[in-house]
Coordinates of C-alpha atoms and ligand atoms in Angstrom, one line a residue:
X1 CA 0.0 0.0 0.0
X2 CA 1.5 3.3 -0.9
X3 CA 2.4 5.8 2.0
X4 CA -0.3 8.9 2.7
X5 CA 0.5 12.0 3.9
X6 CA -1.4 11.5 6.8
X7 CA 0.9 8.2 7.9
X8 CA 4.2 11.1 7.4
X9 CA 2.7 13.5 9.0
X10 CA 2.0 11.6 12.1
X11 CA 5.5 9.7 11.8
X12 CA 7.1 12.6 12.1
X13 CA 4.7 14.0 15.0
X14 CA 6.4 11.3 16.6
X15 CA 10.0 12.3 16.1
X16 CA 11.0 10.0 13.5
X17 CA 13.1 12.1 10.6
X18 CA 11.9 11.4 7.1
X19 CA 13.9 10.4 4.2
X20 CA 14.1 11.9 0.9
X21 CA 15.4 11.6 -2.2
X22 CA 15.0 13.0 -5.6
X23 CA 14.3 9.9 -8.3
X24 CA 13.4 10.4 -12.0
X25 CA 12.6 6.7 -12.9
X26 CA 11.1 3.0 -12.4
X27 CA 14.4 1.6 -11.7
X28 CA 15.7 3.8 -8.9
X29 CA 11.9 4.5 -7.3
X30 CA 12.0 0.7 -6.7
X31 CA 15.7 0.7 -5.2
X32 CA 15.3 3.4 -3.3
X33 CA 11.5 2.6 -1.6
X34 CA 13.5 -0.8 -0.8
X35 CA 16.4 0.4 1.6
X36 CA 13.9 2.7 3.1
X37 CA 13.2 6.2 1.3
X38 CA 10.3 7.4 2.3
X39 CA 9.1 10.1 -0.1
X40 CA 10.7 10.3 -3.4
X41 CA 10.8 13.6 -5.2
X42 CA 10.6 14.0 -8.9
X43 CA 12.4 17.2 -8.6
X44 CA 12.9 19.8 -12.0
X45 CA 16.4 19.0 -11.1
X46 CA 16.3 16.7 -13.6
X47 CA 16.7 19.5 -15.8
X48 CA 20.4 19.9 -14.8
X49 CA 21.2 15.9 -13.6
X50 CA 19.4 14.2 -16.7
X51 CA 19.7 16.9 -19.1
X52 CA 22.3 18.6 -18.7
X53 CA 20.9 21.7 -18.6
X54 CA 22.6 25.0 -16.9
X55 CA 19.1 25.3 -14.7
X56 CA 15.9 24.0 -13.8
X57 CA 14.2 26.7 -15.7
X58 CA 13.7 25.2 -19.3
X59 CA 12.2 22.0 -17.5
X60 CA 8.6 21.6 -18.6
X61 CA 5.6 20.0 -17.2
X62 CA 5.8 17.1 -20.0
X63 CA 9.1 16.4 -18.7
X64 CA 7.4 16.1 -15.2
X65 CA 4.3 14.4 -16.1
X66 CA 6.6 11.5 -17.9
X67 CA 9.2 10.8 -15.2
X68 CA 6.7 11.2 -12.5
X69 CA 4.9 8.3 -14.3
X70 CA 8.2 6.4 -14.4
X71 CA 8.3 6.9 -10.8
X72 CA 5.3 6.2 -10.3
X73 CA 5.5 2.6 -11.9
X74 CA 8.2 1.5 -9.6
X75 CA 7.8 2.5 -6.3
X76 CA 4.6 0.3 -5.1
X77 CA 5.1 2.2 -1.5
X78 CA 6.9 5.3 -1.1
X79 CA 5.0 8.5 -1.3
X80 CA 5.7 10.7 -4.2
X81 CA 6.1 14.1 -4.6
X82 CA 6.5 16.1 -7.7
X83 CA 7.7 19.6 -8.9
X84 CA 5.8 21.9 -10.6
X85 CA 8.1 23.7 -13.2
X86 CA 8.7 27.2 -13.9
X87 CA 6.1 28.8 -15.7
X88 CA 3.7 26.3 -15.2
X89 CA 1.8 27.8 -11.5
X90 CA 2.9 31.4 -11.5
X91 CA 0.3 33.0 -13.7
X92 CA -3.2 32.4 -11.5
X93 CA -4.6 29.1 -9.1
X94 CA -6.3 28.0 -12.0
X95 CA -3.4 27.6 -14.2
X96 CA -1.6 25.8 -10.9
X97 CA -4.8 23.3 -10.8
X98 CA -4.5 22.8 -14.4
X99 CA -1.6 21.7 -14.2
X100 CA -0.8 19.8 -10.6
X101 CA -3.4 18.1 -12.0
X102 CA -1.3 16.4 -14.4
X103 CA 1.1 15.4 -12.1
X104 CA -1.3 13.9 -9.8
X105 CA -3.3 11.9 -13.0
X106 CA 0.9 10.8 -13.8
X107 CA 0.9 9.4 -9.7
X108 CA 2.3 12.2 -7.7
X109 CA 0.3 12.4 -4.3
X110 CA 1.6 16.1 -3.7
X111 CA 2.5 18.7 -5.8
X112 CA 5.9 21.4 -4.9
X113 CA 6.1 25.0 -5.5
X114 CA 8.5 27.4 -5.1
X115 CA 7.6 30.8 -3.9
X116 CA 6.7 33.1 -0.6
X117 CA 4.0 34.3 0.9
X118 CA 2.9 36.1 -2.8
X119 CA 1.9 32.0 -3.7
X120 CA -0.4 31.7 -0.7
X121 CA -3.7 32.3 -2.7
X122 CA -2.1 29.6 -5.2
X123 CA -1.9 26.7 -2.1
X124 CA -5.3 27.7 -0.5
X125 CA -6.7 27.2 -3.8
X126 CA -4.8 23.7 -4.5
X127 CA -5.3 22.3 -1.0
X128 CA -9.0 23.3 -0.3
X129 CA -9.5 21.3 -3.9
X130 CA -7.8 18.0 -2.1
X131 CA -4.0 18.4 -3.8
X132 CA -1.6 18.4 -1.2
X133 CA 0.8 20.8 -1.5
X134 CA 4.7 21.3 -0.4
X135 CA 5.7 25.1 -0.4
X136 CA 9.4 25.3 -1.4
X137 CA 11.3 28.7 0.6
X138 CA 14.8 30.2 0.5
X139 CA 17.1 29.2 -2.1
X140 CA 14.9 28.6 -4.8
X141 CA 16.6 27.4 -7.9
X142 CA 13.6 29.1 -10.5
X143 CA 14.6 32.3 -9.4
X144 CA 18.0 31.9 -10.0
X145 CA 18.2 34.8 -12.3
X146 CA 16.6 37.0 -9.9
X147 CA 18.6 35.5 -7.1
X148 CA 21.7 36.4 -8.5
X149 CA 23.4 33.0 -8.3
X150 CA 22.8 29.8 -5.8
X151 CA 23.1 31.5 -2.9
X152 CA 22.8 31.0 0.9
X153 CA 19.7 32.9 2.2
X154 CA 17.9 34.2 4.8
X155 CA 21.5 35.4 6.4
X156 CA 19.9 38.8 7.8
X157 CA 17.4 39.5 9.9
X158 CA 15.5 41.1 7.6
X159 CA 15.8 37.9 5.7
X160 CA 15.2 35.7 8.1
X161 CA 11.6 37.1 9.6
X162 CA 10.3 37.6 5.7
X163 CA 10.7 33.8 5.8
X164 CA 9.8 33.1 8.8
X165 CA 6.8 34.8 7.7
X166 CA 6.2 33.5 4.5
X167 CA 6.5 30.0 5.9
X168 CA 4.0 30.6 8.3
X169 CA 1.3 32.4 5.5
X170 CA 1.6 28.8 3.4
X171 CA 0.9 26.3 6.4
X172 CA -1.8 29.1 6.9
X173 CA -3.3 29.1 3.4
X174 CA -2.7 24.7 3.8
X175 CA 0.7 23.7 2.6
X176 CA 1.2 20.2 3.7
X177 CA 5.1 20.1 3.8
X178 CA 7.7 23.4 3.8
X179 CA 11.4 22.1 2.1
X180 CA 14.0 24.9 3.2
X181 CA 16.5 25.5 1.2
X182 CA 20.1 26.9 1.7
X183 CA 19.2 28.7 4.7
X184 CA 21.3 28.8 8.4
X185 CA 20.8 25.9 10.5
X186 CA 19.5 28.4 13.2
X187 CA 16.9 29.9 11.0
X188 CA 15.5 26.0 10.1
X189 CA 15.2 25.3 13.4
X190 CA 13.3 28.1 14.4
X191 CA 10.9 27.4 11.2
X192 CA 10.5 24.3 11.9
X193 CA 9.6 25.0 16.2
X194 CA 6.8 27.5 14.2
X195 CA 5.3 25.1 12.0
X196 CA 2.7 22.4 12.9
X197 CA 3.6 20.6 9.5
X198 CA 6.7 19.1 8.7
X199 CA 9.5 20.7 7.5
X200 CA 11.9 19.3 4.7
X201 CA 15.9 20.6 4.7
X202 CA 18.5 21.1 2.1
X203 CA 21.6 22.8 3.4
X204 CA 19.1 24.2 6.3
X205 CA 20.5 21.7 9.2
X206 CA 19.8 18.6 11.7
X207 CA 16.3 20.4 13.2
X208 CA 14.5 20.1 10.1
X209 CA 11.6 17.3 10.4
X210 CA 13.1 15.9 7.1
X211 CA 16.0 15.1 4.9
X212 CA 16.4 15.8 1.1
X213 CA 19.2 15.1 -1.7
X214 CA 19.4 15.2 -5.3
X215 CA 20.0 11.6 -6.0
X216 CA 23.2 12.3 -8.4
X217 CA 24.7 14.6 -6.1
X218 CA 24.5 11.7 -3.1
X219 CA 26.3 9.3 -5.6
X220 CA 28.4 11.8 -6.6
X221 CA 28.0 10.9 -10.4
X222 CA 26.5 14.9 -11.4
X223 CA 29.8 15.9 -13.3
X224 CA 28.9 19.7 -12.4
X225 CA 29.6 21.8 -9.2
X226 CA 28.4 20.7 -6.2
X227 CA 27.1 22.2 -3.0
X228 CA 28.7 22.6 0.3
X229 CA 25.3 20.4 2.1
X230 CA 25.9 17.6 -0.3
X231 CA 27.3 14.5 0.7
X232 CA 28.6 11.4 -1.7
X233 CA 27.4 8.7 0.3
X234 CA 28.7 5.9 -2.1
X235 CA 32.0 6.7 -1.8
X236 CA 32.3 5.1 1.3
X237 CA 29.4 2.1 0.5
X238 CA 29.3 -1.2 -1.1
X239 CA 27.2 -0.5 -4.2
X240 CA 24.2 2.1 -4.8
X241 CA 21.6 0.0 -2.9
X242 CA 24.3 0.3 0.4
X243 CA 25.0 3.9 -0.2
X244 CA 21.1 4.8 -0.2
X245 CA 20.4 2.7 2.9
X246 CA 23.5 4.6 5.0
X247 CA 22.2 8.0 3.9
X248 CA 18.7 6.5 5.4
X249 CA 19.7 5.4 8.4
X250 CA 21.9 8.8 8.7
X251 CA 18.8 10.5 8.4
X252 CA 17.3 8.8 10.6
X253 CA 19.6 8.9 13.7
X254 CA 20.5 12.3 13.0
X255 CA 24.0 11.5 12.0
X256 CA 23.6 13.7 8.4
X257 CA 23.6 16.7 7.7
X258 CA 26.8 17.2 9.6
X259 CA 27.9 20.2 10.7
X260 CA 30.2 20.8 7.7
X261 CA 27.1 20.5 5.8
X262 CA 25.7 23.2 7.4
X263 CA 24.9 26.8 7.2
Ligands
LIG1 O1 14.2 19.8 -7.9 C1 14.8 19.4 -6.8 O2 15.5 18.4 -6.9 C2 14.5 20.0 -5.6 C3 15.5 19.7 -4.5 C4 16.7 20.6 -4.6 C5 14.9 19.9 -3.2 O3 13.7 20.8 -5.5

């Protein structure tokens, strides 16, 4: 039976850290589900590890429909989350239904977006039309251009109270999941005491209620840069299947993200 959001949610009520990875086909959602991932993201980072892309930007939402369906066809269990790309939410709700829509008819069981508080009336609309939603905050790789580069945020004060804010506005308009990207450890932790809904970290630190990779980066096979929270956890395994299972069960006990991973 595959895993609801309802069962992650209260698993990590509990105190038990989540496990995530990103996965873009049949043959890794199965491997991965088996040594214990518990939600597997079809992230738009597929635009740079599968296509070799500079950015996630010129991913589209045929690309995401199709390896969300890939996913979907291996992993019997895990829950799956998908990405919506850039350009494909930003215009109006409806546009976003339109499209999460998609993914969800393609298997996802939640939809991600990245944006503040401006994409609140965007989540309200999703959830209260029964798709879950995962609001993505901080270092958000679609606005890259207006980011200036993949940058740490959230290092002022300023910075850190707009997201504290914005996090807050999208559990309040019904996002399911927050992932926190690239932010101080400090600042995570003090997200994640706010929120009654679990919190998913990359490059944010150990307090987050979840755990998050790209998949090439934690096998160290993507050939391009790679970031200071990344960790290549087959260098030290026997095999992928080994390498996915220690990153699990460093997840789990709180062993990763060290703090050289850490902000
Ligand atoms: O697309 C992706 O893989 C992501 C992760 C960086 C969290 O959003």
């Amino acid at each position: 039976m595959r895993t609801t959001l309802t069962a992650l949610q209260s698993k990590s009520g509990q105190g038990e850290k989540l496990a995530v990875l990103t996965c873009y086909d049949a043959s890794f959602a199965a491997l991965l589900e088996n040594a214990g991932v518990d939600i597997l993201l079809v992230g738009d980072s597929l635009g740079m590890v599968l296509q070799g892309q500079e950015s996630t930007l010129p991913v589209t939402l045929a690309d995401m429909v199709y390896h969300t369906r890939c996913v979907a066809a291996g992993a019997k269990r895990a829950f799956i989350m998908a990405d919506l790309p850039f350009g494909s939410f930003q215009e109006s709700p409806r546009q976003a239904l339109r499209n999460a829509a998609q993914l969800l008819a393609a298997g996802a069981q939640m939809v991600k977006l990245e944006g503040g508080a401006v994409m609140a009336e965007t989540v309200s609309f999703l959830s209260q039309r029964g798709i879950p939603v995962c609001a993505h905050l901080g270092l958000m790789p679609q606005s890259v251009n207006q980011l200036g580069g993949y940058r740490v945020q959230g290092k002022t004060e300023q910075q850190a109270s707009v997201l504290l804010d914005d996090a807050l506005a999208l559990q309040q308009a019904g996002a399911g999941m927050v992932l926190l990207e690239a932010i101080p450890a400090r600042l995570a932790k003090a997200v994640t005491e706010c929120l009654s809904v679990p919190t998913i970290g990359i490059g944010a630190g150990p307090d987050c209620n979840a755990q998050v990779l790209v998949l090439h980066d934690m096998l160290g096979i993507y050939p391009g840069k790679t970031a200071r929270f990344v960790k290549n956890f087959l260098a030290e395994a026997d095999g992928i299947q080994a390498a996915v299972a220690d990153y699990v069960q460093a997840v789990k006990n709180g062993a990763f993200p060290a703090p050289e991973h850490c902000f």
